[in-house]
């Protein structure tokens, strides 16, 4: 099998992640939270990427329903997979930070609970895709759920504003930003790096989905009728072959 070389996007993603790591380590220590505050450089970018990934699933699902091209279904499904991974990392990172800050790994806070529900809905979306073998039927049904699922992002994002909650307010609201310049710069670099990683992962996952579709079509063609299958051998007593 021919090995595929890294693309320019892969190289940029690696460089961006290294740069983000350097800035995160070099950023000033937050006295009130100690070293646990550095989880911010993972937690915030991952939840941002979850939002972005599910939004891409939403848009790609609409485009598929409009033009019926399976490549948009590939984009929708691939982005949802990446979104599930980033949401899981965000929750785990938040639990680690929560243990250091709140002294508990989990609490039924509005933001935490709604984020967990969002994760399970998109796991269900991926399960739906696996349960339907026909590509066209899978794409249509998944598109509907991919569109409806985005509604969850609204209460997840605004939960810390709508309800009294243990979770801190949204990080990037201008009036709420209370960070030193170096910490804010490191956070923005981390967000940019994670976004580039998402783009690289999406590109590779879409290509894999296209290869899976081609392999499925090839397997279906190989299982088709073989020449000569319709010719039945004469049976004894049927009268066939008698003079």
Coordinates of C-alpha atoms in Angstrom, one line a residue, residues 56-236:
X56 CA -20.2 22.4 10.1
X57 CA -22.3 19.3 10.4
X58 CA -25.4 21.5 10.4
X59 CA -24.4 23.4 7.3
X60 CA -23.2 20.3 5.4
X61 CA -26.5 18.5 6.2
X62 CA -28.5 21.4 4.8
X63 CA -26.3 21.5 1.6
X64 CA -26.7 17.7 1.2
X65 CA -30.5 18.0 1.4
X66 CA -30.4 20.7 -1.2
X67 CA -28.1 19.2 -3.8
X68 CA -28.0 15.5 -2.9
X69 CA -24.3 15.1 -3.3
X70 CA -22.8 12.5 -0.9
X71 CA -19.6 14.4 -0.4
X72 CA -21.5 16.9 1.8
X73 CA -22.8 13.9 3.8
X74 CA -19.2 12.9 4.2
X75 CA -18.4 16.3 5.5
X76 CA -21.3 16.2 7.9
X77 CA -20.5 12.8 9.4
X78 CA -16.7 13.4 9.5
X79 CA -17.2 16.8 11.3
X80 CA -19.6 15.2 13.8
X81 CA -17.0 12.5 14.7
X82 CA -14.4 15.1 15.3
X83 CA -16.8 17.2 17.3
X84 CA -17.6 14.2 19.6
X85 CA -13.8 13.7 20.2
X86 CA -13.3 17.4 21.1
X87 CA -16.4 17.4 23.3
X88 CA -15.1 14.4 25.2
X89 CA -11.7 16.0 25.7
X90 CA -13.4 19.3 26.8
X91 CA -15.5 17.4 29.4
X92 CA -12.5 15.4 30.7
X93 CA -10.4 18.6 30.9
X94 CA -13.2 20.4 32.7
X95 CA -13.4 17.6 35.2
X96 CA -9.7 17.8 35.9
X97 CA -9.9 21.6 36.4
X98 CA -13.1 21.2 38.5
X99 CA -11.4 18.8 40.9
X100 CA -8.6 21.3 41.5
X101 CA -11.0 24.3 41.7
X102 CA -14.3 23.0 43.1
X103 CA -12.9 19.9 44.8
X104 CA -15.2 17.6 42.8
X105 CA -14.8 16.1 39.3
X106 CA -18.5 16.5 38.4
X107 CA -21.5 18.5 39.6
X108 CA -24.9 18.8 38.0
X109 CA -24.1 22.4 36.9
X110 CA -26.3 23.6 33.9
X111 CA -23.3 24.0 31.5
X112 CA -21.8 20.6 32.4
X113 CA -25.1 18.8 32.2
X114 CA -26.2 20.3 28.9
X115 CA -22.7 19.6 27.4
X116 CA -23.0 16.0 28.4
X117 CA -26.5 15.7 26.9
X118 CA -25.1 17.3 23.7
X119 CA -22.3 14.7 23.6
X120 CA -24.8 11.8 23.9
X121 CA -27.0 13.3 21.2
X122 CA -24.1 13.4 18.7
X123 CA -23.0 9.9 19.8
X124 CA -26.6 8.9 18.8
X125 CA -26.1 10.6 15.5
X126 CA -23.0 8.6 14.8
X127 CA -24.8 5.4 15.9
X128 CA -27.6 6.2 13.4
X129 CA -25.0 6.5 10.6
X130 CA -23.6 3.1 11.5
X131 CA -27.1 1.5 11.7
X132 CA -28.1 2.3 8.1
X133 CA -26.1 0.5 5.4
X134 CA -27.5 2.3 2.4
X135 CA -25.5 5.5 1.7
X136 CA -28.4 7.5 0.4
X137 CA -30.9 6.6 3.2
X138 CA -28.1 7.1 5.7
X139 CA -27.3 10.6 4.4
X140 CA -31.0 11.7 4.3
X141 CA -31.8 10.5 7.9
X142 CA -28.6 11.7 9.3
X143 CA -29.0 15.1 7.7
X144 CA -32.3 15.7 9.6
X145 CA -30.7 14.8 12.9
X146 CA -27.6 16.9 12.1
X147 CA -29.8 19.9 11.5
X148 CA -32.0 19.5 14.6
X149 CA -29.0 18.7 16.8
X150 CA -27.6 22.2 16.4
X151 CA -30.4 23.6 18.5
X152 CA -28.6 22.3 21.6
X153 CA -25.7 24.7 21.1
X154 CA -27.9 27.6 22.1
X155 CA -28.7 26.5 25.7
X156 CA -25.2 25.0 26.1
X157 CA -23.5 28.3 25.3
X158 CA -25.9 30.6 27.1
X159 CA -26.5 28.4 30.1
X160 CA -24.1 30.4 32.3
X161 CA -26.0 33.6 31.4
X162 CA -29.6 32.2 31.7
X163 CA -29.2 30.4 35.0
X164 CA -27.3 30.8 38.3
X165 CA -24.5 28.4 37.8
X166 CA -21.2 27.2 39.3
X167 CA -19.5 27.4 36.0
X168 CA -17.7 30.6 35.1
X169 CA -19.2 33.0 32.5
X170 CA -18.2 32.7 28.8
X171 CA -14.5 33.3 28.3
X172 CA -14.6 35.4 25.2
X173 CA -17.3 38.0 26.2
X174 CA -15.4 41.3 25.9
X175 CA -16.8 42.7 29.1
X176 CA -15.9 39.6 31.1
X177 CA -12.3 39.2 29.9
X178 CA -10.0 39.6 32.9
X179 CA -6.7 38.1 31.7
X180 CA -3.2 39.4 31.5
X181 CA -2.0 40.1 28.0
X182 CA 0.4 37.1 27.8
X183 CA -2.3 34.7 29.1
X184 CA -4.9 36.0 26.6
X185 CA -2.3 35.7 23.7
X186 CA -1.5 32.1 24.7
X187 CA -5.2 31.3 24.8
X188 CA -5.8 32.8 21.3
X189 CA -2.8 30.9 19.9
X190 CA -4.2 27.7 21.3
X191 CA -7.6 28.3 19.8
X192 CA -6.0 29.0 16.4
X193 CA -3.8 25.9 16.7
X194 CA -6.8 23.6 17.6
X195 CA -8.8 25.1 14.7
X196 CA -6.0 24.2 12.2
X197 CA -5.9 20.7 13.7
X198 CA -9.6 20.4 13.2
X199 CA -9.3 21.4 9.5
X200 CA -6.5 18.8 9.0
X201 CA -8.5 16.1 10.7
X202 CA -11.6 16.9 8.7
X203 CA -9.7 16.8 5.4
X204 CA -8.4 13.3 6.2
X205 CA -11.7 12.0 7.6
X206 CA -13.6 13.1 4.5
X207 CA -11.1 11.4 2.3
X208 CA -11.5 8.2 4.3
X209 CA -15.2 8.4 4.0
X210 CA -14.9 8.6 0.2
X211 CA -12.6 5.6 0.2
X212 CA -15.1 3.7 2.4
X213 CA -17.9 4.5 -0.1
X214 CA -15.8 3.3 -3.0
X215 CA -14.9 0.1 -1.1
X216 CA -18.6 -0.5 -0.4
X217 CA -19.5 0.0 -4.0
X218 CA -16.8 -2.3 -5.1
X219 CA -17.9 -5.0 -2.7
X220 CA -21.5 -4.7 -3.8
X221 CA -20.4 -5.1 -7.4
X222 CA -18.4 -8.2 -6.6
X223 CA -21.5 -9.7 -4.9
X224 CA -23.6 -9.2 -8.0
X225 CA -24.9 -12.0 -10.3
X226 CA -22.2 -14.0 -12.2
X227 CA -22.5 -14.9 -15.9
X228 CA -24.0 -18.4 -16.2
X229 CA -25.9 -18.3 -12.8
X230 CA -29.2 -18.2 -14.7
X231 CA -28.5 -21.5 -16.5
X232 CA -29.8 -24.4 -14.4
X233 CA -28.5 -27.9 -14.7
X234 CA -31.0 -30.5 -16.0
X235 CA -32.6 -32.6 -13.3
X236 CA -33.4 -36.3 -13.6

